[in-house]
Tab-separated table of C-alpha atoms in Angstrom:
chain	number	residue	atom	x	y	z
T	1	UNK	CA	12.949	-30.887	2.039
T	2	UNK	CA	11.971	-27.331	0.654
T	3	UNK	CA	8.889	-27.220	3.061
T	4	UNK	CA	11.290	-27.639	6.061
T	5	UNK	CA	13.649	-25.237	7.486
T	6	UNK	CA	16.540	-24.934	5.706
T	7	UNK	CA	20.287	-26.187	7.031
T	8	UNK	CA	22.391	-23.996	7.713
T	9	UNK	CA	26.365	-23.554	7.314
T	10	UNK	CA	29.172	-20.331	7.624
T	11	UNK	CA	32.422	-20.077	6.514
T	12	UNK	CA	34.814	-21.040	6.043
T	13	UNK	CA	36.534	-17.455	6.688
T	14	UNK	CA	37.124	-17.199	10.902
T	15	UNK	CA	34.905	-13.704	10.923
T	16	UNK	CA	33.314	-14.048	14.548
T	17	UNK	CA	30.186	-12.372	13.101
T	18	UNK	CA	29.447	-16.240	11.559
T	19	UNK	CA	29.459	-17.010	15.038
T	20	UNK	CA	26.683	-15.098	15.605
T	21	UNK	CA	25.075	-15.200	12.732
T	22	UNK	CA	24.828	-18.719	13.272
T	23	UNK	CA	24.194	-18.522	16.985
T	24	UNK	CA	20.874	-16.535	16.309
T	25	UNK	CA	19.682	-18.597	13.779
T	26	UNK	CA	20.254	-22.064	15.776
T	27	UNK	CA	18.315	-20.233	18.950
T	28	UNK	CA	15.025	-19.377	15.921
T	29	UNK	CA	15.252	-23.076	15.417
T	30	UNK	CA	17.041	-23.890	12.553
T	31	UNK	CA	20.432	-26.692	12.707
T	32	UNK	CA	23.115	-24.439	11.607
T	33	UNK	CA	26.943	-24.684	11.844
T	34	UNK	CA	30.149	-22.876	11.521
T	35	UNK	CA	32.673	-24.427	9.489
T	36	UNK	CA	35.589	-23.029	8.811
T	37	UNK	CA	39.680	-23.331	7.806
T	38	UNK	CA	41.101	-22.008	10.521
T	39	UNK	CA	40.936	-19.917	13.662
T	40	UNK	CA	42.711	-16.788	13.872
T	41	UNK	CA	44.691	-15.059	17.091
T	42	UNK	CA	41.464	-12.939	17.896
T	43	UNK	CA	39.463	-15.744	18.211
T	44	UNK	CA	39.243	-18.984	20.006
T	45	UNK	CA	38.772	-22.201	18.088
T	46	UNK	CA	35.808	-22.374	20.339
T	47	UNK	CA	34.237	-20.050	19.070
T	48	UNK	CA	33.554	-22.542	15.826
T	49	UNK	CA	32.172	-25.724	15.495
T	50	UNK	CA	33.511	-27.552	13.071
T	51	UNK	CA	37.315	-27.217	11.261
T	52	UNK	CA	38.817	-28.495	7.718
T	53	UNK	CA	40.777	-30.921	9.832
T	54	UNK	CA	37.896	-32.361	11.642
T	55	UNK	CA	36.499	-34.349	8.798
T	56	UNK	CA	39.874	-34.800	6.169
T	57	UNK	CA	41.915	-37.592	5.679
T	58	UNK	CA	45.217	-37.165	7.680
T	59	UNK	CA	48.109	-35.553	5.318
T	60	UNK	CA	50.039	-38.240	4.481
T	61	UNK	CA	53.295	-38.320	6.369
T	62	UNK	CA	55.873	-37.264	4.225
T	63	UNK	CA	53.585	-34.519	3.450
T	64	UNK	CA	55.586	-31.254	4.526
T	65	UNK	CA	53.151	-28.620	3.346
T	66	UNK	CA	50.139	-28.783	6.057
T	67	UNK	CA	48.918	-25.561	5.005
T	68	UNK	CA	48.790	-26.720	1.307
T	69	UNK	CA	47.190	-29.637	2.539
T	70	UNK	CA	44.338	-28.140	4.633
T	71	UNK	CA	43.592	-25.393	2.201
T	72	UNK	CA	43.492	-27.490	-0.975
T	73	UNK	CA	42.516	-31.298	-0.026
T	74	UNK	CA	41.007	-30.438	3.305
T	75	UNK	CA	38.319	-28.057	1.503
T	76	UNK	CA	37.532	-30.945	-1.636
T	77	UNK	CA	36.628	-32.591	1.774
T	78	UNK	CA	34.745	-29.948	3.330
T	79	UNK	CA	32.592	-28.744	0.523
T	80	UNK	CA	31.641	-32.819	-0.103
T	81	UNK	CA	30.397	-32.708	3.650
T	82	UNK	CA	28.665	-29.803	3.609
T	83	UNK	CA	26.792	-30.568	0.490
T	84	UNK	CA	25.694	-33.616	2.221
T	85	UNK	CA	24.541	-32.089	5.370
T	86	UNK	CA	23.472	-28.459	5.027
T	87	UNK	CA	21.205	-26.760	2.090
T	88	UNK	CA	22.041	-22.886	2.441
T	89	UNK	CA	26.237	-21.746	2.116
T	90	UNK	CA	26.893	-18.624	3.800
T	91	UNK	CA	30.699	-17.229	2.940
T	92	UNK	CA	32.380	-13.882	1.680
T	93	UNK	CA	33.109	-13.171	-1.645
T	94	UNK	CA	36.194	-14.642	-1.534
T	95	UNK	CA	34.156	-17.999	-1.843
T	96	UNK	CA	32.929	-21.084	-0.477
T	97	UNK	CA	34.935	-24.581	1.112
T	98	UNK	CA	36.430	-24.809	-2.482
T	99	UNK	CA	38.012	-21.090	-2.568
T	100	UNK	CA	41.297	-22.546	-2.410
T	101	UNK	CA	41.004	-25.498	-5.423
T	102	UNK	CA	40.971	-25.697	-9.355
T	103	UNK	CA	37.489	-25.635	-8.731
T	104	UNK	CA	36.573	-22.324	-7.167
T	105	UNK	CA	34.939	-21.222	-10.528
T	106	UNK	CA	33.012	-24.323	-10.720
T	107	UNK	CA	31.735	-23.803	-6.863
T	108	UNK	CA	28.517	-22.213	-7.815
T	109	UNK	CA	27.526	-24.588	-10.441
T	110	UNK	CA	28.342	-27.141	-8.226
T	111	UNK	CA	25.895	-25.832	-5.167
T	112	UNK	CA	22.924	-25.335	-7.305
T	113	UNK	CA	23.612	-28.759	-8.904
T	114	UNK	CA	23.465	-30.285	-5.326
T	115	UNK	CA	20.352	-28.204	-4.695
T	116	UNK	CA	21.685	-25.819	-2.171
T	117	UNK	CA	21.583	-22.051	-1.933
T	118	UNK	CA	24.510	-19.114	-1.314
T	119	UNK	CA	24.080	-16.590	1.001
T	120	UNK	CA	27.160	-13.988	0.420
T	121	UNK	CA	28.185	-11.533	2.853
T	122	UNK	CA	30.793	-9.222	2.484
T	123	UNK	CA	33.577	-8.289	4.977
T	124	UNK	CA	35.984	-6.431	4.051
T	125	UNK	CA	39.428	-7.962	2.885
T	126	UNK	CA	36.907	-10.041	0.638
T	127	UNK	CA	35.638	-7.330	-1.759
T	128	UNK	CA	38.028	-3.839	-1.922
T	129	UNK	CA	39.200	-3.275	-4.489
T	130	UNK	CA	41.396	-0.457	-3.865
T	131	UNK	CA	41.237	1.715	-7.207
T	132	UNK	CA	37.571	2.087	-6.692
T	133	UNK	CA	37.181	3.161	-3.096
T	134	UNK	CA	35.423	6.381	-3.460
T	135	UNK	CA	36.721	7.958	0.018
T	136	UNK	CA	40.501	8.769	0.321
T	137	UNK	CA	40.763	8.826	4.000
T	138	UNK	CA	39.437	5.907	3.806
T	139	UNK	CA	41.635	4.191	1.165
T	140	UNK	CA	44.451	5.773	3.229
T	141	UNK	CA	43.627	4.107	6.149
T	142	UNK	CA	43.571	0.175	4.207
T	143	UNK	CA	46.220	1.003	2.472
T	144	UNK	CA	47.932	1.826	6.230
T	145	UNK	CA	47.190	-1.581	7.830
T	146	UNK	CA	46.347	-4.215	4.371
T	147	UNK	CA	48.912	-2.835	1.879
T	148	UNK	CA	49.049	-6.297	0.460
T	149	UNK	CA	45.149	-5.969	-0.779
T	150	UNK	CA	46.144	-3.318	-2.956
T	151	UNK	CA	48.640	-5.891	-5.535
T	152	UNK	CA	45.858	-8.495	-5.230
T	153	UNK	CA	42.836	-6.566	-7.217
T	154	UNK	CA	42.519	-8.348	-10.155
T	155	UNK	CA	41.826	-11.797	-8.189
T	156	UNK	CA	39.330	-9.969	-5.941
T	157	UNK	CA	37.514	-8.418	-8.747
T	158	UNK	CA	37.503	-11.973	-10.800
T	159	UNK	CA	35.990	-13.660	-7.237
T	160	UNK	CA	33.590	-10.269	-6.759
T	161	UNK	CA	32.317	-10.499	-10.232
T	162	UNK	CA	31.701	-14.634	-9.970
T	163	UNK	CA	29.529	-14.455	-7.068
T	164	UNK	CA	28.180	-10.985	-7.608
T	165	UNK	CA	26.800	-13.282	-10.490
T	166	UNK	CA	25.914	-16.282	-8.917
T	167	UNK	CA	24.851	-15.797	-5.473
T	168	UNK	CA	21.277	-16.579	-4.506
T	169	UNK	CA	21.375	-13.776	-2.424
T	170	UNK	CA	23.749	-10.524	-1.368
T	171	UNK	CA	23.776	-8.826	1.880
T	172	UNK	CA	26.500	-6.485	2.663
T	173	UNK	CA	26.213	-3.452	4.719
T	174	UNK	CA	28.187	0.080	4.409
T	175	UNK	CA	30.412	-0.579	2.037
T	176	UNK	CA	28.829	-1.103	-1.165
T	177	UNK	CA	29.881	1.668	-3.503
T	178	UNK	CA	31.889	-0.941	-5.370
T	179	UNK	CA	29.527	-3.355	-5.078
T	180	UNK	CA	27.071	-3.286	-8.058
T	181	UNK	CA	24.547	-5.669	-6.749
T	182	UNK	CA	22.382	-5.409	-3.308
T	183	UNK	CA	19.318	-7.613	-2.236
T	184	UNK	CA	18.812	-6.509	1.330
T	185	UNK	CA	20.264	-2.922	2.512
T	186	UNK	CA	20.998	-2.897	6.009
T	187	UNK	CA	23.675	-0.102	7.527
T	188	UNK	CA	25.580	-2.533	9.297
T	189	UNK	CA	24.614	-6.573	9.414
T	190	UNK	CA	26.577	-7.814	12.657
T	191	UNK	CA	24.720	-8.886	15.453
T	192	UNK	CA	25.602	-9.687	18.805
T	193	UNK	CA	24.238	-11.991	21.732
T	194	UNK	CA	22.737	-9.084	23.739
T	195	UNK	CA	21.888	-10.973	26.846
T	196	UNK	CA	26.197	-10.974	27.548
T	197	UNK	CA	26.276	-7.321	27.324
T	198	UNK	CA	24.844	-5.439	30.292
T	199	UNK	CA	23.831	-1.768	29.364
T	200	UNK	CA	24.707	0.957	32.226
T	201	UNK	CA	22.390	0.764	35.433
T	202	UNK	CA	23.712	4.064	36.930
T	203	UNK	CA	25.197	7.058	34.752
T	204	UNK	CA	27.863	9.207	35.992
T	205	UNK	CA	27.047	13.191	36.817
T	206	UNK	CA	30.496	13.668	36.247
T	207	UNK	CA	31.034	16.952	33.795
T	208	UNK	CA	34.816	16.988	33.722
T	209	UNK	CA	34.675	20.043	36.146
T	210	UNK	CA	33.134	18.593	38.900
T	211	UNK	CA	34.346	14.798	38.310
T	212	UNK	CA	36.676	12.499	35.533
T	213	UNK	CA	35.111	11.252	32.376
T	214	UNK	CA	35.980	8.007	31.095
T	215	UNK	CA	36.310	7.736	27.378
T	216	UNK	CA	36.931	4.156	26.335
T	217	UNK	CA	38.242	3.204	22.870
T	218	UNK	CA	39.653	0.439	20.793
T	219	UNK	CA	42.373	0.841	18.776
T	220	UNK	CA	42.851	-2.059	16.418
T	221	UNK	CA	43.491	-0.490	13.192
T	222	UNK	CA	44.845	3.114	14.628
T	223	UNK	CA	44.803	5.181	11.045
T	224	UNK	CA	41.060	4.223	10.281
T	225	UNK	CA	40.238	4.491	13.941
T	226	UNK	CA	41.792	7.797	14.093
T	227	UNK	CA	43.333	7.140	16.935
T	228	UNK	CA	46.297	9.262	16.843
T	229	UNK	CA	43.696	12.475	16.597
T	230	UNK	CA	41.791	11.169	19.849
T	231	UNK	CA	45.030	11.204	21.557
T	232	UNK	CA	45.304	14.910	20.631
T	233	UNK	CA	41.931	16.009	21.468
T	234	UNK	CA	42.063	14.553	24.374
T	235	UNK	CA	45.314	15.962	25.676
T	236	UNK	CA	44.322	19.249	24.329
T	237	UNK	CA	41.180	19.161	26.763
T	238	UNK	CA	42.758	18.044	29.714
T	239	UNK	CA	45.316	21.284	29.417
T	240	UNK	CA	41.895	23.337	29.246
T	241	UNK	CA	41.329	21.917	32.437
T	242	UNK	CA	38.981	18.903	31.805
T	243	UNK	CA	39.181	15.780	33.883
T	244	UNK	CA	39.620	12.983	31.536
T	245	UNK	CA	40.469	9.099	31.533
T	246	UNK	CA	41.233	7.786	28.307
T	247	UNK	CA	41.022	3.671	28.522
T	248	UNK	CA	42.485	2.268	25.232
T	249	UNK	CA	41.214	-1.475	25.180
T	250	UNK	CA	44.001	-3.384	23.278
T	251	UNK	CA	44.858	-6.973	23.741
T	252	UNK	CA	42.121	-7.118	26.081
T	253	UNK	CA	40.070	-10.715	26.826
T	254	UNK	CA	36.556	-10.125	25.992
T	255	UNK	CA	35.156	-10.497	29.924
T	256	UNK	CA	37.481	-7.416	30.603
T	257	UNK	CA	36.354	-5.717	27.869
T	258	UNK	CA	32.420	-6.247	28.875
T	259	UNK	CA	33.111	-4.996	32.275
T	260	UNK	CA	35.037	-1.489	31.512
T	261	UNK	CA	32.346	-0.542	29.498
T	262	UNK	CA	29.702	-1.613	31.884
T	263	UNK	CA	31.480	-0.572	34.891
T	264	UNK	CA	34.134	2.602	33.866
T	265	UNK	CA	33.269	3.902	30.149
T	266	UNK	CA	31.134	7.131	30.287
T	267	UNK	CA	31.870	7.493	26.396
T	268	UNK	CA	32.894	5.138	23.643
T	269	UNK	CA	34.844	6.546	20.549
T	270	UNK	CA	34.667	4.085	17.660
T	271	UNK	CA	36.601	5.968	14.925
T	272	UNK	CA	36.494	9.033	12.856
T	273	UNK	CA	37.124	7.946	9.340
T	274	UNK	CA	33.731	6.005	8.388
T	275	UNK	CA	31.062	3.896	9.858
T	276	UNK	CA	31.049	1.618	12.808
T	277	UNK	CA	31.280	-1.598	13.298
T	278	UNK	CA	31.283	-4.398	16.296
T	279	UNK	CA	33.029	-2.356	18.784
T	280	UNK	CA	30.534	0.259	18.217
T	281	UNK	CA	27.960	-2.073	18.559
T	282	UNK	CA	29.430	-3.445	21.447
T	283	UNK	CA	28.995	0.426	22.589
T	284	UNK	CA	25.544	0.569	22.136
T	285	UNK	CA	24.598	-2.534	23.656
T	286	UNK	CA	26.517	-1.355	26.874
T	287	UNK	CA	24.352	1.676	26.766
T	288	UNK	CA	27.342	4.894	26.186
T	289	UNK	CA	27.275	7.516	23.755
T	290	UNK	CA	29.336	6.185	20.802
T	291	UNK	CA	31.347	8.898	18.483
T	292	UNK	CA	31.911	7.501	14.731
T	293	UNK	CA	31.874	8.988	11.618
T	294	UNK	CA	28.988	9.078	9.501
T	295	UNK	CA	28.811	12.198	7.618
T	296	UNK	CA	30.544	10.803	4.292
T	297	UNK	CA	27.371	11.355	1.743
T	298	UNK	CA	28.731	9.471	-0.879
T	299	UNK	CA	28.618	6.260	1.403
T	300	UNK	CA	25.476	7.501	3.895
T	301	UNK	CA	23.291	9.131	2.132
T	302	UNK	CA	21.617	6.133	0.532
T	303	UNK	CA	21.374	4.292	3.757
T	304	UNK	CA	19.460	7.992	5.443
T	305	UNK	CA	17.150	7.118	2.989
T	306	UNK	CA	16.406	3.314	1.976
T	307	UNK	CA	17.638	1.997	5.884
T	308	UNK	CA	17.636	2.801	9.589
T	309	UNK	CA	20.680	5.211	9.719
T	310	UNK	CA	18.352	7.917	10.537
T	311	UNK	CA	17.728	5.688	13.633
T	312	UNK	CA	21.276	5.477	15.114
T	313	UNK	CA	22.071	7.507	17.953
T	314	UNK	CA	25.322	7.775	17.046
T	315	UNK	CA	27.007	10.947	17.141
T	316	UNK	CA	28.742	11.945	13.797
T	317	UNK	CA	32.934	12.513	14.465
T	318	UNK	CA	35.397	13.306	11.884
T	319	UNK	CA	38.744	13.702	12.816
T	320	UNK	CA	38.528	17.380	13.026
T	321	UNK	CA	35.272	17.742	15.159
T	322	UNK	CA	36.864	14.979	17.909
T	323	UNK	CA	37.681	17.585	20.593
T	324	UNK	CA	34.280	19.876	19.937
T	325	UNK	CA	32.271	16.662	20.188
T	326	UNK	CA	34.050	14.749	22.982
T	327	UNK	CA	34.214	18.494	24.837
T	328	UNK	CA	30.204	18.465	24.469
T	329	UNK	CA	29.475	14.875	25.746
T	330	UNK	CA	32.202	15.812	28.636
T	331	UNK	CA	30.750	18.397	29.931
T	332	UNK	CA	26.905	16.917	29.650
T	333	UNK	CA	26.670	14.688	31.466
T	334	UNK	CA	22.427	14.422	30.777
T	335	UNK	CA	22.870	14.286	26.793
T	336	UNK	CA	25.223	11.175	27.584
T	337	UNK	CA	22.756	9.333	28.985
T	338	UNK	CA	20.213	10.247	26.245
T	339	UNK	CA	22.597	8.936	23.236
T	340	UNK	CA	23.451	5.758	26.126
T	341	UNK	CA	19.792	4.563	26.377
T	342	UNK	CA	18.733	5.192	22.797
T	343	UNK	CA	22.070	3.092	22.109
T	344	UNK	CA	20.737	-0.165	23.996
T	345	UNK	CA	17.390	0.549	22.336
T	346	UNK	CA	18.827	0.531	18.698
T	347	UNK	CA	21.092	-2.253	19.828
T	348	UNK	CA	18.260	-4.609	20.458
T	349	UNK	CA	16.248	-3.741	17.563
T	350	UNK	CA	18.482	-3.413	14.824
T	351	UNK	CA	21.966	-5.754	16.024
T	352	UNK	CA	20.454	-8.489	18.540
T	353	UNK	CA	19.871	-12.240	17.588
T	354	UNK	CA	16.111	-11.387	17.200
T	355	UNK	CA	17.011	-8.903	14.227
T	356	UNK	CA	19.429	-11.826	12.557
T	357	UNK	CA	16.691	-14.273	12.868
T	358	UNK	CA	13.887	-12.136	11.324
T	359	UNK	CA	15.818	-10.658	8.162
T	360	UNK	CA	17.583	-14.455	7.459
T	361	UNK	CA	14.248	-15.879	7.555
T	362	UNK	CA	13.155	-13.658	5.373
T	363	UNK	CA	16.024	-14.419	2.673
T	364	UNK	CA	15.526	-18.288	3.331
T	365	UNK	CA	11.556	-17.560	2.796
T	366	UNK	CA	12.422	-16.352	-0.570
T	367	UNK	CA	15.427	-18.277	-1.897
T	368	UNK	CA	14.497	-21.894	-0.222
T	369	UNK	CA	10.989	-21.345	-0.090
T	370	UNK	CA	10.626	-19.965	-2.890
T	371	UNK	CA	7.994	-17.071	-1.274
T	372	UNK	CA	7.532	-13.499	-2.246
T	373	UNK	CA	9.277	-11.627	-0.548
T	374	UNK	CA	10.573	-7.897	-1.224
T	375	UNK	CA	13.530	-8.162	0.044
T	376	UNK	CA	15.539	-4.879	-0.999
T	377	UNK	CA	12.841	-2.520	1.051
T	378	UNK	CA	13.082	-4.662	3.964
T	379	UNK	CA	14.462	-1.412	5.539
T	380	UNK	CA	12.652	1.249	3.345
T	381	UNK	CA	11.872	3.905	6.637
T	382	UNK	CA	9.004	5.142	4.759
T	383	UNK	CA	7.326	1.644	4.069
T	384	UNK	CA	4.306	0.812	6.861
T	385	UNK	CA	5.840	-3.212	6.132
T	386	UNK	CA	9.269	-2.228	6.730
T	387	UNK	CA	11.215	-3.817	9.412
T	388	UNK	CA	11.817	-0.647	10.763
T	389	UNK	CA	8.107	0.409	11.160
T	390	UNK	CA	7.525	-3.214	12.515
T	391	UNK	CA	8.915	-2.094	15.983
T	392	UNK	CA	9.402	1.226	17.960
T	393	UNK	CA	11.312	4.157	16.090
T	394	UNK	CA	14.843	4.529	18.129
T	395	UNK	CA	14.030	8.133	19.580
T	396	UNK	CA	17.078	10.282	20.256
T	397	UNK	CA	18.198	14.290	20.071
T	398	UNK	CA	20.443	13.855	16.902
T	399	UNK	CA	19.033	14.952	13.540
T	400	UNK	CA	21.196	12.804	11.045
T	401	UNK	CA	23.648	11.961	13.392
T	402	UNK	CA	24.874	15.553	14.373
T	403	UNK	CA	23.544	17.908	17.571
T	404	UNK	CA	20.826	20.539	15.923
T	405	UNK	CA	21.037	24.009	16.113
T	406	UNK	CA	18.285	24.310	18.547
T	407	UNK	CA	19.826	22.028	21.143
T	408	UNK	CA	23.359	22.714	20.708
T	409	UNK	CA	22.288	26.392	22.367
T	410	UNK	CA	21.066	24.861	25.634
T	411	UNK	CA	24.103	22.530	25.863
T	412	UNK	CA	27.074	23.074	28.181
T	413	UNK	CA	30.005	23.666	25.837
């Protein structure tokens, strides 16, 4: 019933942000499920709660193909389910439970026929389309680990321009330039349950002269992470005498992971190319200084102005100011804890379940309910209705993400 709350359903893409997403929104009350294909080697099939297989008639047994099977009959079978059982889709641009079938192009017309609403949300694989990335470092570094992308444009542009068309409502994050079509403009989107992640109780006084510094980082996709140019800086400081530890946290089980950067990490380096994303959030939430890149204008500069980037205590890192920065948060120990705190802070307001809940309520508001709601200045930072003026500016030292002339003089170096 449109005066209820709305059910809820994500997938069918394993992206453990649906996890979340959905997570959040079942703890504000609403029934919502994951549903998706499969469950990839990063994640558990825990994590979800529902499968293709679950609800599909066995493959017959002569059937070799499974994978044919569960992508193609399984998901006529999952999109009938889901139609029956939830009233808003959440999925990527890639599509819905019918991606895979001859009727992909009929899955919008489909939904709206059955009286249900699309929520799409970009992540990544789902929507570049290589020829129109507008940053070459960072086309170098997809093109580095997803070289196959690159020969599949033309289908990603045909499923971009469907739903770009047909969604009931778009919410993306950083990488829009080759988007077209917005309705809510947050930075980043992912959330995380906050209440696993403990933020630092006691901050080291280490300097690097008088103690070791911990740097913790995460090297999934080394070119875009910059990895390589960590590794460097890093070796380059110790021979100027620094005390460093450099944890890399690869292949790690996510308890471990929690614990170094509650217990060892004095500094987390997300990467150096553009943006952040859960690991960086993950930062935050533990209360360290995180190092990412953010000074690319042609991707930050609208989100400085129309969003909360202005609020993140990140500090801005290319690949060629690694060793300046890192050098600075080494040797102060006091600014560290600063960027740490205001971290947590910007954490809980802008990537807990409590964000999640209030900007999806406001999309269902408008799309299920039907109510007015002005969705694309939900973040405006000048707007006394924004979410942002709703709660607490994040305070911190950093004006747009880089140390000011002012401070920078009273700062060990």
């Amino acid at each position: 019933m449109m005066g209820e709350k709305p059910r809820l359903v994500w997938g069918p893409v394993a992206i453990i942000n649906n996890k979340y997403y959905s997570q959040a929104m079942a703890a504000a009350g609403y029934c919502s499920k994951t549903y998706m294909e499969q469950y990839y080697n990063i994640t558990k099939k825990a994590d979800f709660d529902m499968y293709f297989t679950d609800f599909a008639p066995k493959a017959p047994k002569f059937f070799a193909l499974d994978v044919f099977y569960n992508q193609y009959a399984a998901g006529y079978s999952a999109f009938c389910y889901c139609v029956k059982n939830f009233d808003v889709f959440h999925h990527p641009f890639s599509g819905g439970f019918l991606q895979y079938t001859r009727l992909k192009r009929r899955e919008a017309w489909l939904l709206k026929k059955a009286g249900c609403k699309v929520v799409t949300l970009g992540y990544g694989a789902d929507f570049f389309r290589y020829s129109k990335v507008i940053d070459a470092s960072w086309l170098h570094g997809l093109n580095a680990h997803y070289p196959a992308f690159a020969r599949n444009e033309d289908e990603i542009e045909r499923t971009v321009s469907y739903w770009r068309k047909h969604s009931d409502c778009i919410i993306n994050g950083l990488h829009i330039d080759q988007l077209g079509r917005w309705d809510v403009l947050p930075f980043r989107n992912e959330v995380i349950d906050l209440n696993a992640w403990r933020p630092r109780e006691n901050y080291s006084d280490s300097d690097g002269l008088n103690g070791p510094v911990t740097i913790v980082h995460a090297p999934n996709h080394r070119v875009i992470k910059g990895t390589e140019f960590l590794l460097k800086a890093v070796d380059e400081l110790k021979k100027e005498g620094l005390q460093l530890n450099l944890i890399l946290l690869e292949k790690r089980p996510n308890d471990e992971v929690k614990s170094i950067l509650h217990e060892q990490a004095d500094i987390f380096f997300d990467q150096s190319v553009l943006g952040y994303a859960l690991s960086a959030i993950e930062g935050f939430a533990s209360g360290l200084p995180v190092m990412t890149n953010l000074e690319i204008e042609e991707y930050t500069r609208v989100f400085r102005r129309y969003s909360f980037l202005n609020e993140c205590p990140a500090l801005s890192t290319s690949n060629e100011s690694i060793k300046s920065n890192l050098r600075i948060l080494v040797r102060n120990p006091g600014f560290r804890r600063q960027l740490g705190e205001a971290g947590r802070k910007y954490a809980e307001k802008y990537h807990s379940y409590a964000t999640a809940a209030n900007i999806f309520g406001k999309i269902y508001d408008k799309i299920w309910h039907g109510k007015d709601q002005d969705l694309i200045n939900i973040y405006h930072p000048l707007l006394s209705t924004s979410y942002n003026n709703s709660l607490p500016l994040i305070e911190h030292p950093l004006v747009e993400n880089k140390i000011p002339r002012e401070l920078m003089e009273t700062l060990n170096k």
